[in-house]
Coordinates of N, CA and C in Angstrom, one line a residue:
M507 N 50.8 11.7 59.5 CA 51.2 12.4 60.7 C 52.5 11.7 61.1
A508 N 53.4 12.5 61.6 CA 54.7 11.9 62.1 C 54.5 11.1 63.3
D509 N 55.5 10.3 63.6 CA 55.5 9.4 64.8 C 55.7 10.2 66.1
H510 N 56.4 11.3 66.0 CA 56.7 12.1 67.2 C 56.8 13.6 66.7
L511 N 56.0 14.5 67.3 CA 56.1 15.9 67.0 C 56.4 16.6 68.4
E512 N 57.2 17.6 68.3 CA 57.6 18.3 69.5 C 57.7 19.8 69.2
A513 N 57.3 20.7 70.1 CA 57.4 22.1 69.9 C 57.5 22.7 71.3
S514 N 58.3 23.8 71.3 CA 58.4 24.5 72.6 C 58.8 26.0 72.3
V515 N 58.4 26.8 73.3 CA 58.7 28.2 73.3 C 59.1 28.6 74.7
T516 N 60.1 29.5 74.8 CA 60.5 30.1 76.1 C 60.1 31.5 76.1
L517 N 59.4 31.9 77.1 CA 58.9 33.3 77.2 C 59.4 33.9 78.5
P518 N 59.4 35.3 78.6 CA 59.8 35.9 79.8 C 58.6 35.8 80.9
S519 N 59.0 35.7 82.1 CA 58.0 35.6 83.2 C 57.4 36.9 83.4
D520 N 56.5 37.2 82.5 CA 55.8 38.5 82.5 C 54.3 38.2 82.3
P521 N 53.4 38.9 82.9 CA 51.9 38.6 82.6 C 51.6 38.6 81.1
A522 N 52.2 39.5 80.3 CA 51.9 39.5 78.9 C 52.2 38.2 78.2
S523 N 53.1 37.4 78.8 CA 53.6 36.2 78.2 C 52.5 35.1 78.3
V524 N 51.5 35.2 79.2 CA 50.5 34.2 79.3 C 49.7 34.1 78.0
A525 N 49.3 35.3 77.5 CA 48.5 35.3 76.2 C 49.4 34.7 75.1
A526 N 50.7 35.0 75.1 CA 51.6 34.5 74.0 C 51.7 33.0 74.1
A527 N 51.7 32.5 75.4 CA 51.8 31.0 75.6 C 50.5 30.3 75.1
R528 N 49.3 30.9 75.3 CA 48.1 30.3 74.8 C 48.1 30.3 73.3
T529 N 48.4 31.4 72.7 CA 48.4 31.6 71.3 C 49.4 30.5 70.6
Y530 N 50.5 30.4 71.2 CA 51.5 29.5 70.7 C 51.0 28.0 70.8
A531 N 50.4 27.6 71.9 CA 49.9 26.3 72.1 C 48.8 26.0 71.1
V532 N 47.8 26.8 71.0 CA 46.7 26.6 70.1 C 47.2 26.6 68.6
G533 N 48.1 27.5 68.3 CA 48.6 27.6 66.9 C 49.4 26.3 66.6
T534 N 50.1 25.8 67.5 CA 50.9 24.5 67.3 C 49.9 23.4 67.1
L535 N 48.9 23.3 67.9 CA 47.9 22.2 67.7 C 47.2 22.3 66.4
A536 N 46.9 23.5 65.9 CA 46.3 23.7 64.6 C 47.2 23.2 63.5
E537 N 48.5 23.5 63.6 CA 49.5 23.0 62.7 C 49.5 21.5 62.6
W538 N 49.3 20.9 63.8 CA 49.3 19.4 63.9 C 47.9 18.8 63.5
G539 N 46.9 19.7 63.1 CA 45.7 19.2 62.6 C 44.5 19.3 63.5
L540 N 44.6 19.9 64.7 CA 43.5 20.1 65.6 C 42.9 21.5 65.4
P541 N 41.7 21.6 65.0 CA 41.1 23.0 64.9 C 41.1 23.8 66.2
A542 N 41.3 25.1 66.1 CA 41.3 25.9 67.3 C 40.0 25.9 68.0
D543 N 38.9 25.6 67.4 CA 37.6 25.6 68.1 C 37.2 24.2 68.6
A544 N 38.1 23.2 68.5 CA 37.9 21.8 69.0 C 37.9 21.9 70.6
D545 N 37.1 21.0 71.2 CA 37.1 21.0 72.7 C 38.5 20.7 73.2
L546 N 39.2 19.8 72.6 CA 40.6 19.5 73.2 C 41.5 20.7 73.1
S547 N 41.3 21.5 72.0 CA 42.1 22.7 71.8 C 41.8 23.7 72.9
E548 N 40.5 23.9 73.2 CA 40.0 24.8 74.2 C 40.5 24.3 75.6
T549 N 40.5 23.0 75.8 CA 41.1 22.5 77.1 C 42.5 22.8 77.2
V550 N 43.3 22.6 76.2 CA 44.7 22.9 76.2 C 45.0 24.4 76.4
R551 N 44.2 25.2 75.8 CA 44.3 26.7 75.9 C 44.1 27.1 77.4
L552 N 43.1 26.5 78.1 CA 42.9 26.8 79.5 C 44.0 26.3 80.4
V553 N 44.4 25.1 80.1 CA 45.5 24.5 80.9 C 46.8 25.3 80.8
V554 N 47.2 25.6 79.5 CA 48.4 26.5 79.3 C 48.2 27.8 80.0
S555 N 47.1 28.4 79.9 CA 46.8 29.7 80.6 C 47.0 29.6 82.1
E556 N 46.5 28.6 82.7 CA 46.6 28.4 84.1 C 48.1 28.1 84.5
L557 N 48.7 27.2 83.8 CA 50.1 26.9 84.1 C 51.1 28.0 83.9
A558 N 50.9 28.8 82.8 CA 51.7 29.9 82.5 C 51.5 31.0 83.6
T559 N 50.3 31.2 84.0 CA 50.0 32.2 85.0 C 50.6 31.8 86.3
N560 N 50.6 30.5 86.7 CA 51.3 30.1 87.9 C 52.8 30.3 87.8
A561 N 53.4 30.0 86.6 CA 54.8 30.2 86.4 C 55.2 31.7 86.6
V562 N 54.3 32.6 86.2 CA 54.6 34.0 86.3 C 54.3 34.5 87.8
Q563 N 53.2 34.1 88.3 CA 52.8 34.7 89.6 C 53.5 34.0 90.8
H564 N 53.7 32.7 90.8 CA 54.1 32.0 92.0 C 55.6 31.7 92.0
T565 N 56.4 32.2 91.1 CA 57.9 31.9 91.2 C 58.6 33.1 91.9
L566 N 57.8 34.1 92.3 CA 58.3 35.2 93.1 C 59.6 35.8 92.5
G567 N 59.6 36.0 91.2 CA 60.7 36.6 90.5 C 61.9 35.8 90.4
Q568 N 61.9 34.5 90.9 CA 63.1 33.6 90.9 C 63.2 32.8 89.6
S569 N 62.2 33.0 88.7 CA 62.3 32.3 87.4 C 62.1 33.4 86.3
P570 N 63.2 33.8 85.7 CA 63.0 34.9 84.7 C 62.3 34.5 83.4
T571 N 62.2 33.2 83.2 CA 61.5 32.7 82.0 C 60.7 31.4 82.4
F572 N 59.8 31.1 81.5 CA 59.2 29.7 81.5 C 59.1 29.2 80.1
T573 N 59.0 27.9 80.0 CA 58.9 27.2 78.7 C 57.7 26.4 78.6
V574 N 57.0 26.5 77.5 CA 55.8 25.7 77.1 C 56.3 24.6 76.2
N575 N 56.0 23.4 76.5 CA 56.4 22.2 75.7 C 55.1 21.5 75.2
L576 N 55.1 21.1 74.0 CA 54.0 20.3 73.5 C 54.6 19.1 72.7
V577 N 54.1 17.9 73.0 CA 54.7 16.7 72.4 C 53.5 15.8 72.0
L578 N 53.5 15.4 70.8 CA 52.5 14.5 70.3 C 53.2 13.1 69.9
D579 N 52.9 12.1 70.6 CA 53.5 10.8 70.4 C 52.5 9.8 69.6
R580 N 53.0 9.3 68.5 CA 52.3 8.3 67.7 C 50.8 8.6 67.5
D581 N 50.5 9.9 67.3 CA 49.2 10.3 67.0 C 48.2 9.8 68.1
E582 N 48.7 9.6 69.3 CA 47.8 9.0 70.4 C 47.8 9.8 71.6
R583 N 48.9 10.3 72.1 CA 49.0 11.0 73.3 C 49.6 12.4 73.1
L584 N 48.9 13.4 73.7 CA 49.4 14.8 73.7 C 49.9 15.1 75.1
R585 N 51.2 15.6 75.2 CA 51.7 16.1 76.5 C 51.9 17.6 76.4
V586 N 51.5 18.3 77.4 CA 51.6 19.7 77.4 C 52.2 20.1 78.8
G587 N 53.3 20.8 78.8 CA 53.9 21.1 80.0 C 54.5 22.5 80.1
V588 N 54.6 23.0 81.3 CA 55.2 24.4 81.5 C 56.3 24.1 82.5
T589 N 57.5 24.6 82.2 CA 58.7 24.5 83.0 C 59.1 25.8 83.5
D590 N 59.4 26.0 84.8 CA 60.1 27.2 85.3 C 61.2 26.8 86.2
S591 N 62.0 27.8 86.6 CA 63.2 27.5 87.3 C 63.0 27.6 88.8
H592 N 61.8 27.8 89.3 CA 61.6 27.9 90.7 C 61.4 26.5 91.3
P593 N 62.0 26.2 92.4 CA 62.0 24.8 93.0 C 60.7 24.4 93.6
R594 N 59.9 25.4 94.1 CA 58.7 25.1 94.8 C 57.6 24.5 93.9
F595 N 57.1 23.3 94.3 CA 56.0 22.6 93.6 C 54.7 23.3 93.9
P596 N 53.7 23.2 93.0 CA 52.4 23.8 93.3 C 51.8 23.2 94.5
K597 N 51.0 23.9 95.2 CA 50.3 23.4 96.4 C 48.8 23.5 96.1
R598 N 48.1 22.6 96.6 CA 46.7 22.6 96.5 C 46.2 23.5 97.7
L599 N 45.6 24.6 97.3 CA 45.1 25.6 98.3 C 43.6 25.4 98.5
P600 N 43.1 25.6 99.7 CA 41.7 25.6 99.9 C 41.1 26.8 99.1
A601 N 40.1 26.5 98.3 CA 39.6 27.6 97.5 C 38.3 28.1 98.1
A602 N 38.4 29.1 98.9 CA 37.3 29.7 99.6 C 36.4 30.4 98.6
V603 N 35.1 30.5 98.9 CA 34.2 31.2 97.9 C 34.6 32.6 97.6
Q604 N 35.1 33.3 98.6 CA 35.5 34.7 98.3 C 36.9 34.9 97.9
Q605 N 37.6 33.8 97.7 CA 39.0 33.9 97.3 C 39.1 34.1 95.8
D606 N 40.0 35.0 95.4 CA 40.2 35.2 93.9 C 41.1 34.3 93.2
N607 N 41.9 33.5 93.9 CA 42.8 32.6 93.3 C 42.8 31.3 94.1
G608 N 43.7 30.3 93.6 CA 43.8 29.1 94.3 C 43.0 27.9 93.6
R609 N 42.4 28.2 92.5 CA 41.6 27.2 91.9 C 42.2 26.6 90.6
G610 N 43.3 27.2 90.2 CA 43.9 26.8 88.9 C 44.3 25.3 88.8
M611 N 45.0 24.8 89.8 CA 45.4 23.4 89.8 C 44.2 22.5 89.9
V612 N 43.2 22.9 90.7 CA 42.0 22.1 90.8 C 41.3 22.0 89.4
I613 N 41.2 23.1 88.7 CA 40.6 23.1 87.4 C 41.4 22.2 86.4
I614 N 42.8 22.3 86.5 CA 43.6 21.5 85.6 C 43.4 20.0 85.9
R615 N 43.4 19.7 87.2 CA 43.2 18.3 87.6 C 41.9 17.8 87.0
W616 N 40.8 18.6 87.2 CA 39.5 18.2 86.8 C 39.4 18.0 85.3
L617 N 39.9 19.0 84.5 CA 39.9 18.9 83.0 C 40.7 17.7 82.6
T618 N 41.9 17.4 83.2 CA 42.7 16.3 82.8 C 42.0 15.0 83.0
A619 N 41.4 14.9 84.2 CA 40.6 13.7 84.5 C 39.5 13.5 83.6
E620 N 38.8 14.5 83.2 CA 37.6 14.4 82.3 C 38.0 13.8 81.0
Y621 N 39.2 14.1 80.5 CA 39.7 13.6 79.2 C 40.4 12.2 79.4
G622 N 40.4 11.7 80.6 CA 41.1 10.4 80.8 C 42.6 10.6 80.8
G623 N 43.1 11.7 81.1 CA 44.6 12.0 81.2 C 45.1 12.0 82.5
R624 N 46.3 12.5 82.7 CA 47.0 12.6 84.0 C 47.8 13.8 84.1
L625 N 48.0 14.3 85.3 CA 48.8 15.5 85.7 C 50.0 15.0 86.4
R626 N 51.2 15.6 86.0 CA 52.4 15.3 86.7 C 53.2 16.5 87.0
V627 N 53.9 16.5 88.1 CA 54.8 17.5 88.5 C 56.2 16.9 88.7
R628 N 57.2 17.3 88.0 CA 58.5 16.7 88.1 C 59.6 17.8 88.3
P629 N 60.6 17.5 89.1 CA 61.7 18.4 89.2 C 62.5 18.3 88.0
T630 N 63.2 19.4 87.6 CA 64.1 19.5 86.5 C 65.5 19.3 87.1
R631 N 66.5 18.9 86.2 CA 67.9 18.8 86.6 C 68.4 20.1 87.1
E632 N 67.9 21.2 86.6 CA 68.4 22.5 87.0 C 67.9 23.0 88.3
G633 N 66.9 22.3 88.9 CA 66.4 22.7 90.2 C 65.0 23.3 90.1
G634 N 64.4 23.4 88.9 CA 63.1 23.9 88.8 C 62.1 22.8 88.8
K635 N 61.0 23.0 88.0 CA 60.0 22.0 87.9 C 59.2 22.1 86.6
T636 N 58.6 21.0 86.2 CA 57.7 20.9 85.0 C 56.4 20.4 85.5
V637 N 55.4 21.2 85.2 CA 54.0 20.7 85.5 C 53.4 20.4 84.1
S638 N 53.0 19.1 84.0 CA 52.5 18.7 82.7 C 51.2 17.9 82.8
I639 N 50.5 17.9 81.7 CA 49.4 17.0 81.5 C 49.6 16.1 80.3
E640 N 48.9 14.9 80.3 CA 49.0 14.0 79.2 C 47.5 13.7 78.9
L641 N 47.1 13.9 77.6 CA 45.8 13.7 77.2 C 45.7 12.8 76.0
P642 N 44.6 12.0 75.8 CA 44.5 11.3 74.5 C 44.3 12.3 73.4
W643 N 44.9 12.0 72.2 CA 44.9 12.9 71.1 C 43.8 12.4 70.2
A644 N 43.0 13.4 69.6 CA 42.0 13.1 68.7 C 42.3 13.7 67.3
P645 N 42.6 12.9 66.4 CA 42.8 13.5 65.0 C 41.5 14.0 64.5
P646 N 41.6 14.9 63.6 CA 40.3 15.5 63.0 C 39.4 14.4 62.5
G647 N 38.1 14.6 62.8 CA 37.1 13.6 62.4 C 36.9 12.5 63.5
R648 N 37.7 12.5 64.5 CA 37.5 11.5 65.6 C 37.6 12.2 66.9
P649 N 36.5 12.8 67.4 CA 36.5 13.6 68.6 C 36.8 12.7 69.9
V650 N 37.4 13.4 70.8 CA 37.7 12.7 72.1 C 36.5 13.0 73.0
A651 N 35.9 11.9 73.5 CA 34.8 12.0 74.5 C 35.5 12.1 75.8
P652 N 35.0 12.9 76.7 CA 35.5 12.9 78.1 C 35.3 11.6 78.7
A653 N 36.1 11.3 79.7 CA 36.1 10.0 80.4 C 34.7 9.7 80.8
G654 N 34.2 8.4 80.6 CA 32.9 8.0 81.1 C 31.8 8.3 80.1
V655 N 32.1 8.9 78.9 CA 31.1 9.1 77.9 C 31.5 8.3 76.7
T656 N 30.5 7.4 76.3 CA 30.8 6.6 75.1 C 30.3 7.3 73.8
A657 N 30.8 6.7 72.7 CA 30.4 7.3 71.4 C 28.9 7.3 71.3
G658 N 28.3 8.5 70.8 CA 26.9 8.6 70.6 C 26.2 9.2 71.8
Q659 N 26.9 9.2 73.0 CA 26.3 9.9 74.2 C 26.6 11.4 74.1
S660 N 25.8 12.1 74.8 CA 26.0 13.5 74.9 C 26.6 13.9 76.2
A661 N 27.5 14.8 76.2 CA 28.2 15.2 77.5 C 28.2 16.7 77.5
V662 N 28.2 17.3 78.7 CA 28.3 18.7 78.8 C 29.8 19.1 79.0
T663 N 30.3 19.9 78.2 CA 31.7 20.3 78.3 C 31.9 21.3 79.5
P664 N 33.1 21.5 79.9 CA 33.4 22.5 81.0 C 32.8 23.9 80.7
R665 N 32.6 24.2 79.4 CA 32.1 25.5 79.0 C 30.6 25.4 78.9
G666 N 30.0 24.3 79.2 CA 28.5 24.2 79.2 C 27.9 23.8 77.9
R667 N 28.7 23.5 76.9 CA 28.2 23.1 75.6 C 28.0 21.6 75.5
A668 N 26.9 21.2 74.9 CA 26.7 19.8 74.7 C 27.5 19.3 73.6
T669 N 28.0 18.1 73.7 CA 28.8 17.5 72.6 C 28.0 16.4 72.0

C-alpha cells in the first residue's frame, strides 16, 4: 500500500449527485482494499451521503458544485470530506421527534466517535467550507472495532448487526 493515497470528485449540487458521491466513495475504498460490505465502508457511505445531502440542500443554490475528497495516510488514517462554496457552517439543530431533518450532523458525530475518529469543519480559502471526518483505517483482515470495544468482544453496529 502506498504511503499516501488521495482521490476526489466534483459533482453538481443536484440531488442525483448524492448517489454518485456514495458510489464514488465506496468504489474508491474498494480500490484501496476495503470491501464494500465492510462496516467501515458502510459508515463512510452513510457519512458521504449525509454530507453530500447537506451540500445540496443547505447551500441555498449558492454552491453550484461540491467535492468529495478521500485521503488515506500511511495505511492508518482515512479522511473523508465534502467541500462546498457556501460560507455558512453546519448548525446543530434540535431534532424533534416529528421533524424530518436535522439529524444528519448528529449521526455523523456519533458514527465518527464510535470509530474513535473526529469531525472537523474548516473554512476554505475561497470562502466555502469543508466538513470532514477522520477515522482509523483497517486493512483487510484487521477489522476496526468501534471505540470502547476490544478485540474478541462483540459490539452492535449502527445497523444493528453484531460484530
